[in-house]
């Protein structure tokens, strides 16, 4: 019976809506436009007949009134498992969620326009391929809330891996369970969300409720479950939750708080009380109910069907009109080439559908939720002190309308749910202060004499931060006047700007004042991290670690006059002389006492039987010259043989060391460590720059070595030419950052084109260089994360290397104790010439003494001769 009725209905529909255009418009959309209407009988149950009859009437009326220049074939089906490979243009279905998705998958293969009405808690079909409306009608139990949450997730309003769900008793258990399922369930192309649930108990008294909220928040292990929060609460609970979370430090730029407020209506939706709780750096969004309590909300399926059919007809009419305009001017062959494909037709129709329906949900005026997001980043640092500045021109904390939700449109986002997570500071303009301090900041003057920051490591860091965090900036060069203007107390909370003075030369007075008054996001300076300054300002992660070192005069080569003595040390030479003095008497005694000579009848009083001959023999053997006399006795020969072995070792060792000393000249021992400096064996003085961390460290340390360094130091404000000349002469040592000393060496090299200085090998007292920020700045973790990334990517090392002095011939010398290979010259041989001169002079002296002695003897004999005669 039902099959016969269905066939008669289908024949009647085909006769009523058959296309009116004939064969004179081949290949136009009007010639093959058809729609499959799927009304799932099992899903609709008792409403099927009523909905079918109403849908037929709608098609008949809409096609008659609105489709004047075309036709549309409508085919009705009471089940979802149909063949969509026919020449359909669109599909309209009313079915459950599972069957709706099956219809969509089949229709997507054929590039059909899909329009669906389904049950609640169903994931939305892709917005660029289909139109879906859930049957989520508003009521006193807020049954549409799970669909709102699901649409937020499927439409990527937030992109979280894990979240904390906080809820109170504003919803019944079924609604919460469906909301949890909507968040934690997997969908196509949408990953599941790891959810941690915590319930806030209801209490009559406010103080009890406050205790309950605090107890829940204190027990949250945010370190493990993350900093993303969804709170489904009433307005009163929301205010308590915001206030207590702020007190506990759970609201910061790296946390995201989404409040779903249930007890608001279109007539009562003022949440302005939260403005006093919002503060700089919050990431917060509100989704609150805008239902109309003065209207009854019933099922409006036919209304939605009517809107979709009307929009579909508008889209078809628009395409037919455009095709007619083109078709009448070209040939059929050209038309077949340029006419729209099925995909293009689908996209054009969907565009018309979205244009007609978005924001015009007149079928259900009860179900509507509003989305507002907090715009909080950077508002403090944009305040101006210029007289007469308009209050409206100043940036304030505000709630911006980020979007809305309706059953027909779904979750429509006009802005991001958390705009600062997506766009950082959203392009605001900030002011920073800086001053000249290479290599961190370089200040130059233009033709008008106005100073401006040109380059530097800090400027590179700031440029990268502005790109990542999305802000623009202007840098003002501060006056580096470091005169004290008051006394800074140890209590940071009681400090006022009038009490501020410069603690170190790194942070001038003007910049400290701006930071303490919280007028800057950060100071564009490379500041030294100081424990005393931490009472008043905050420091970021270090952008560099600077070590202290000292500069000394390059060591000079020692005199090479007595180079021939260098192979042996003094004690070695003394031992050698003692050996000669011992060996000669020993050889003499053994030779005289040997009975061998008496046995063979030889005289042992000649040759080596004389002590002086033994000395000359031992000395001649040492010079590898041998001698005229050799002992006949074996005892004497053993002494001589042993001495020749000793001479062989001595001469070989001496020659080898002499070659080494000729090749590598001996350098004066430089001062390379602090220990050598404080011993001050060379009588040098040293200086330290005043106002540095090193000065503070030396005043507070109890290390004896550094105490001596402090007590013997001269504290200076800047380098002078006299001091540099003293360093060049080897009489003075200057202690400073190793980087600053490299600049000094480069400057002096450019002046003299000589390498007169070297740096010590000892590096001590690591000094951290960081960006200065206001005390308790909410953005410290955000800035630190970006600085850590720059460090990991090697940006900091690259930027610092870019601004350090370029390498020259002085930097190519490897170490101050090493020199290049040396070619032997006359200076190296001067010692041997001196020995020759000494020997010649000594021999000449002895010769003169001999002549004098001979003359004296002859004179004495001539004087005594007359008396003897």
Short mmCIF file of N, CA, C and O in Angstrom, two decimals, residues 28 131 317 339 532 544 566 617 763:
data_model
loop_
_atom_site.label_atom_id
_atom_site.label_comp_id
_atom_site.label_asym_id
_atom_site.label_seq_id
_atom_site.Cartn_x
_atom_site.Cartn_y
_atom_site.Cartn_z
N UNK A 28 22.97 23.64 -19.80
CA UNK A 28 22.80 24.64 -18.75
C UNK A 28 22.40 23.96 -17.46
O UNK A 28 21.89 22.84 -17.44
N UNK A 131 25.98 22.42 4.69
CA UNK A 131 25.26 23.24 5.66
C UNK A 131 24.48 22.30 6.57
O UNK A 131 23.69 21.48 6.08
N UNK A 317 19.04 30.39 -9.34
CA UNK A 317 18.60 31.49 -10.19
C UNK A 317 19.77 32.37 -10.61
O UNK A 317 19.88 32.78 -11.77
N UNK A 339 32.00 26.56 -19.64
CA UNK A 339 30.92 26.45 -18.67
C UNK A 339 31.45 25.89 -17.34
O UNK A 339 32.50 25.25 -17.27
N UNK A 532 70.59 43.37 44.05
CA UNK A 532 70.00 44.57 44.64
C UNK A 532 68.93 45.16 43.73
O UNK A 532 67.88 45.62 44.18
N UNK A 544 73.25 36.93 27.37
CA UNK A 544 74.68 36.66 27.22
C UNK A 544 75.30 36.52 28.60
O UNK A 544 74.77 37.04 29.59
N UNK A 566 121.45 28.33 28.05
CA UNK A 566 120.03 28.00 28.28
C UNK A 566 119.72 26.51 28.28
O UNK A 566 118.82 26.08 29.00
N UNK A 617 142.92 17.33 30.60
CA UNK A 617 142.43 16.16 29.88
C UNK A 617 140.90 16.03 30.06
O UNK A 617 140.18 15.80 29.10
N UNK A 763 89.73 33.69 33.18
CA UNK A 763 88.43 34.33 33.06
C UNK A 763 87.65 34.02 34.33
O UNK A 763 87.51 32.86 34.71
#
